[in-house]
CSV table of C-alpha atoms in Angstrom, one decimal:
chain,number,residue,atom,x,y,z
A,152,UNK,CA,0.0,0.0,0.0
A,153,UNK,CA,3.0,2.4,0.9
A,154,UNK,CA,4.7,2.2,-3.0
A,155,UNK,CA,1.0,2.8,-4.4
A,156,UNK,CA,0.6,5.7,-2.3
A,157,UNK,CA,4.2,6.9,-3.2
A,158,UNK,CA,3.5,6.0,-7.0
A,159,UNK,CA,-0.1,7.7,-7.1
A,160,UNK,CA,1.7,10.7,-5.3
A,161,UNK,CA,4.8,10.9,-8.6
A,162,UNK,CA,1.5,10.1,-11.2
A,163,UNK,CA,-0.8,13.3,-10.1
A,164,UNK,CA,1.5,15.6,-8.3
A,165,UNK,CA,3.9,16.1,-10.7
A,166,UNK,CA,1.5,16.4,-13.7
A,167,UNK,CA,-0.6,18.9,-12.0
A,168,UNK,CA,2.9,21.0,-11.4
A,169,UNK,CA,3.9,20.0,-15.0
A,170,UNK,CA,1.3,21.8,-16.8
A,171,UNK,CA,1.0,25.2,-14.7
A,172,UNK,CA,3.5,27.3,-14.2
A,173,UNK,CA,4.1,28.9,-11.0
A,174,UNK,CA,2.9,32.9,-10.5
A,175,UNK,CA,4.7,34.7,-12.7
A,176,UNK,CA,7.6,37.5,-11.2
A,177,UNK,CA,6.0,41.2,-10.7
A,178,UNK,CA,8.6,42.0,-14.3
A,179,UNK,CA,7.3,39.2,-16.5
A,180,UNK,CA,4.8,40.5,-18.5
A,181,UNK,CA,1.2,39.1,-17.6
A,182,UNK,CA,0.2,36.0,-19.3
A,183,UNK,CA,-3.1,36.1,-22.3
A,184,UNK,CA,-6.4,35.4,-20.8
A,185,UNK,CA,-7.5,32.2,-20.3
A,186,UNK,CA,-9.8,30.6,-23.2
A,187,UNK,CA,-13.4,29.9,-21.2
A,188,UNK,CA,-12.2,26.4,-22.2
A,189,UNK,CA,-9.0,26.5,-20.4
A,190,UNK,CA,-10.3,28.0,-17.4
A,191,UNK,CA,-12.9,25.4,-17.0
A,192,UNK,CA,-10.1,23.0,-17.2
A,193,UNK,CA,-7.8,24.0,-14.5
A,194,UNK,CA,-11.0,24.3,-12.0
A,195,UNK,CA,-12.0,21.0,-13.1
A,196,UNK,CA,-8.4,19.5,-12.3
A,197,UNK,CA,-7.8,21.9,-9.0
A,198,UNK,CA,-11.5,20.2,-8.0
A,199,UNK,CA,-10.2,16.9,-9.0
A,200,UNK,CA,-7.2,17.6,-6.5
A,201,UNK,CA,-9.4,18.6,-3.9
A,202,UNK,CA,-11.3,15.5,-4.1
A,203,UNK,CA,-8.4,13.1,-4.3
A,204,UNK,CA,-6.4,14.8,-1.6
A,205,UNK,CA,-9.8,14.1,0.9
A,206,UNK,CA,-10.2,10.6,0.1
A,207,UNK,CA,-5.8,9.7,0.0
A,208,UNK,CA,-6.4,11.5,3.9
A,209,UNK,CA,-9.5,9.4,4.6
A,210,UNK,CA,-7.8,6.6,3.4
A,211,UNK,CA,-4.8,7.2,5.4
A,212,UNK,CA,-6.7,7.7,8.4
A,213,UNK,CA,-8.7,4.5,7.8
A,214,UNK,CA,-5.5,2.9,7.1
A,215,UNK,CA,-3.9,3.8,10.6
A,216,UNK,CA,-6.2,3.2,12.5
A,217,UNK,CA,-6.5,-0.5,10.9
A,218,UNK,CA,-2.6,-0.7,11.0
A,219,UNK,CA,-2.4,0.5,15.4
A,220,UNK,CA,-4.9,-2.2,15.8
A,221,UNK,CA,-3.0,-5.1,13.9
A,222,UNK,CA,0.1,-3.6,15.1
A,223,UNK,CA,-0.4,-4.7,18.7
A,224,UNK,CA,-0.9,-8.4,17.7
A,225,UNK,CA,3.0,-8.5,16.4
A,226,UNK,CA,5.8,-9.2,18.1
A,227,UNK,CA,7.8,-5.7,16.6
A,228,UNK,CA,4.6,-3.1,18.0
A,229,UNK,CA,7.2,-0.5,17.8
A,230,UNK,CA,8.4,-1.0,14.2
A,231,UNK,CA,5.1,-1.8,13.1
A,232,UNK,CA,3.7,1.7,14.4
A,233,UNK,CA,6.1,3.8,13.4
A,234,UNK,CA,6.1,2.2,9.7
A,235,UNK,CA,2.4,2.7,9.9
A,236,UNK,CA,3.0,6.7,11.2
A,237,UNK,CA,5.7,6.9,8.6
A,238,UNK,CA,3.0,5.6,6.0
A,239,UNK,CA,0.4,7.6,7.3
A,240,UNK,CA,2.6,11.6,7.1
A,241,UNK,CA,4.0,10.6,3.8
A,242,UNK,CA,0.1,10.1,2.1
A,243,UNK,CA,-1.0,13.4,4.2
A,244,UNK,CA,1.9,14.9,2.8
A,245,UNK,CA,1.2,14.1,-0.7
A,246,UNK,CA,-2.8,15.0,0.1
A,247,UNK,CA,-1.4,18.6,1.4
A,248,UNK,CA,0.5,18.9,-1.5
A,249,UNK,CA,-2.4,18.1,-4.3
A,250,UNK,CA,-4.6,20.9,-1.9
A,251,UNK,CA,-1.7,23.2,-1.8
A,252,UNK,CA,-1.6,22.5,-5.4
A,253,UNK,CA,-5.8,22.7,-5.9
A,254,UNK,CA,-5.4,26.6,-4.1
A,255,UNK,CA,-2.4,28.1,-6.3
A,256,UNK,CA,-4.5,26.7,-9.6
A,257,UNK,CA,-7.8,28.5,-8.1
A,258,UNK,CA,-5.8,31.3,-7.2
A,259,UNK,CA,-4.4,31.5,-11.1
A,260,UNK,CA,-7.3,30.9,-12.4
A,261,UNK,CA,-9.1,34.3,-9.8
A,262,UNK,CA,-5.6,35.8,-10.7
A,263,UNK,CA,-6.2,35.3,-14.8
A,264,UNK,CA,-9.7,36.7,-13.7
A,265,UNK,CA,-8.9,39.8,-12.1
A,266,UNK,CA,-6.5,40.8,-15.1
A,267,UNK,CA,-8.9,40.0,-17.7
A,268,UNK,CA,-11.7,42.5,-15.8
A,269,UNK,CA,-8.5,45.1,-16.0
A,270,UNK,CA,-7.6,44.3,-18.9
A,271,UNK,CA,-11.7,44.7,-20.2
A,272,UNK,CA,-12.1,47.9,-18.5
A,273,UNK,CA,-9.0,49.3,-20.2
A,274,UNK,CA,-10.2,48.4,-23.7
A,275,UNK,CA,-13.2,49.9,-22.6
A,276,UNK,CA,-12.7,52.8,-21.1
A,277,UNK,CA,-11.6,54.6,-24.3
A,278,UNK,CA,-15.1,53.6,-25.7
A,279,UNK,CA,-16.4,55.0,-22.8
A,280,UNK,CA,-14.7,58.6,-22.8
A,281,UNK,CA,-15.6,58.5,-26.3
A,282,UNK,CA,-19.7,57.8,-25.2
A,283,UNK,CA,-19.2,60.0,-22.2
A,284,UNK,CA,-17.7,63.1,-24.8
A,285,UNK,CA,-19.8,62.2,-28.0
A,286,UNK,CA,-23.2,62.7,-25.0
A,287,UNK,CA,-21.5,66.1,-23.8
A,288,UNK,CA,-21.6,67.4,-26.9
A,289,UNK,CA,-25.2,66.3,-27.9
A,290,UNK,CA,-25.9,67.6,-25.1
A,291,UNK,CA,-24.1,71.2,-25.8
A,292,UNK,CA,-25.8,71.1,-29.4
A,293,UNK,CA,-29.2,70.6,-28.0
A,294,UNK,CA,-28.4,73.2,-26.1
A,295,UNK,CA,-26.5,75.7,-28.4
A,296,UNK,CA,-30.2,74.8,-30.5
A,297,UNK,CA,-32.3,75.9,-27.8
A,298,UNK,CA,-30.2,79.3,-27.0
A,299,UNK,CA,-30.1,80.0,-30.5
A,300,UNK,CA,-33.8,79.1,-31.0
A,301,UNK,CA,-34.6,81.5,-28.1
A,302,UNK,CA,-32.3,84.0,-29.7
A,303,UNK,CA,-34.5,84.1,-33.3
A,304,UNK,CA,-38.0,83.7,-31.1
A,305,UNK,CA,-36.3,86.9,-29.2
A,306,UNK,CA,-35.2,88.4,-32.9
A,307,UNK,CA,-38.4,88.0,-34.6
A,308,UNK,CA,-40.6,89.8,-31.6
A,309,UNK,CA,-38.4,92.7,-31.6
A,310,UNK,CA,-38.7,92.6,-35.5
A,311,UNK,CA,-42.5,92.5,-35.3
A,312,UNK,CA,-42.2,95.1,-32.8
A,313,UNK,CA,-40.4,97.6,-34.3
A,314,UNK,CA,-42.6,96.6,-37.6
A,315,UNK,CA,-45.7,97.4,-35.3
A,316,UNK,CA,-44.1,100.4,-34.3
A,317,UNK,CA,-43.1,101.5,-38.1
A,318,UNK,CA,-46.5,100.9,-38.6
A,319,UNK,CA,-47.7,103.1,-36.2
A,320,UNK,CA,-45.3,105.5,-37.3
A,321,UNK,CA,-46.6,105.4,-40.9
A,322,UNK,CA,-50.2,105.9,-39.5
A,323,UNK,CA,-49.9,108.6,-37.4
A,324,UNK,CA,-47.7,110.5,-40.4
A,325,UNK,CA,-50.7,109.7,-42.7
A,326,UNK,CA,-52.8,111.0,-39.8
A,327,UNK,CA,-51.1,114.0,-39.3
A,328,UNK,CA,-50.9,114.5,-43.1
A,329,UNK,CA,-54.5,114.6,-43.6
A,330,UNK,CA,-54.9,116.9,-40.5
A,331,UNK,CA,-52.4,119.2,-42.8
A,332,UNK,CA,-54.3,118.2,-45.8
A,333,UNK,CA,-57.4,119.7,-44.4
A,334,UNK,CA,-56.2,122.5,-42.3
A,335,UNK,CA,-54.7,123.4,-45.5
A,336,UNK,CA,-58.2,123.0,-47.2
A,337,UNK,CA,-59.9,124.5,-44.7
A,338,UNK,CA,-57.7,128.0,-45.0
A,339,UNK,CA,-57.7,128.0,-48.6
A,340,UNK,CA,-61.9,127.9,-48.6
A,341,UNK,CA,-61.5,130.5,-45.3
A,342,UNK,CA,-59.8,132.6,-47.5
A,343,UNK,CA,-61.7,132.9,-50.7
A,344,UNK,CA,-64.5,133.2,-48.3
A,345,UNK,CA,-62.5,136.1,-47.0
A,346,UNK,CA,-62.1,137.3,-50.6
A,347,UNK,CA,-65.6,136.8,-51.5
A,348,UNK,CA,-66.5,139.1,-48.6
A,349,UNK,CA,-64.1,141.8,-49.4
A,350,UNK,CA,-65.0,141.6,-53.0
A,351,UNK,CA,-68.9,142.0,-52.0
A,352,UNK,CA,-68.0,145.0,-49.6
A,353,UNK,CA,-66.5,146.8,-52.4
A,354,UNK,CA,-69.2,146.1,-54.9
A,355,UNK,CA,-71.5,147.4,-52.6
A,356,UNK,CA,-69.5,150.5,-51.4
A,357,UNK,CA,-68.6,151.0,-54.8
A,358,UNK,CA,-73.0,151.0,-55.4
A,359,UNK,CA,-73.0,153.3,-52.9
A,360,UNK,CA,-70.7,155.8,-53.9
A,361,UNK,CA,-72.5,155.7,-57.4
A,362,UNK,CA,-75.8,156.3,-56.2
A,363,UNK,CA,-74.7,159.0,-53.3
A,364,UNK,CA,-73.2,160.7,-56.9
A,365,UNK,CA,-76.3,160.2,-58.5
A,366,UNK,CA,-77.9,161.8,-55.4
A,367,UNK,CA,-75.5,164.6,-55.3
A,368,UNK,CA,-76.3,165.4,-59.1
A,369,UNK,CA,-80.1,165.3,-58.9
A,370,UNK,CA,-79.5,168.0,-56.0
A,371,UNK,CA,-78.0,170.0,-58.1
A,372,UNK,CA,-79.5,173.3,-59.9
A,373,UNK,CA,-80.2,172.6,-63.4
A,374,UNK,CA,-78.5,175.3,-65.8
């Protein structure tokens, strides 16, 4: 039972070392991602360690235990127990080993994890600034619209204002021109009223003078 223990140990220790390497130095550069494949691989074989380190300690302990008691019905008890203890730390030694082996492969595999998150967020935060700009400056047209919209609302009610006010303008010059237009009228028809008055006084002092001659002559003395 001790050489299969000892061979099992050389069969699955070694090839789980064999195939991952050990963390990498701070200066190497950081390894690629791990393929969804790959990664389910290693946490499949770090499980399978797991399990196989639990039962080679179950084992061992079941195998101890059987060993003190048949031990003690052989002439050697010493020799016989410490063979069994020496059997017994050298398979809890190779279990320790495939669960110290299980934990570095889980801790890769979080490791590869962590770095591939990083390594997602750098790729996207470019895209990101890029969404986070092209939004600011939708956001400053929208807004350069509105203040320039206000701007021609604002243009076109001072432009119907002053229009309004032109208007009123025009209206009260036509206004005032008509007041001219008839004050004007009004003079003109005063005056040849004036004239027509002057021109009757005349006539009629000018009748008067006539007959007052006529008078004058018929007072007269005939000759």
């Amino acid at each position: 039972m001790k050489r299969l223990l000892l061979i099992l140990a050389c069969l699955i220790a070694p090839a789980a070392w064999g195939q991952d390497p050990a963390p990498a130095p701070a200066s190497v550069p950081a390894t690629p991602p791990l393929t969804e494949a790959e990664r389910e691989r290693r946490l499949e074989r770090a499980e399978a360690l797991k399990s196989e380190s639990s039962r080679i300690k179950e084992a061992a302990e079941t195998k101890r235990a059987e060993a003190d008691r048949a031990c003690w019905k052989k002439t050697l008890v010493s020799s016989c127990m410490n063979d069994a203890r020496r059997e017994y730390l050298e398979s809890v030694a190779t279990a320790r080993k495939m669960g110290v082996e299980a934990k570095r492969i889980e801790r890769e595999v979080r490791r590869n994890d962590q770095a591939a998150k990083r390594a997602e967020k750098a790729e996207e935060a470019p895209k990101k600034e890029a969404e986070r700009k092209r939004k600011i400056a939708e956001a400053q047209e929208k807004a350069a619209e509105k203040r320039q919209e206000r701007e021609n609302k604002a243009a076109e009610r001072q432009r119907e204002a002053q229009q309004s006010s032109a208007r009123a303008r025009e209206l009260e010059r036509e206004r005032q021109e008509k007041l001219e237009k008839r004050r004007k009228k009004e003079e003109k028809a005063e005056r040849k009223a004036l004239e027509r008055e002057k021109k009757d006084r005349e006539r009629a002092e000018e009748r008067a003078r006539q007959l007052e001659q006529a008078r004058q002559r018929s007072l007269q003395p005939q000759q």
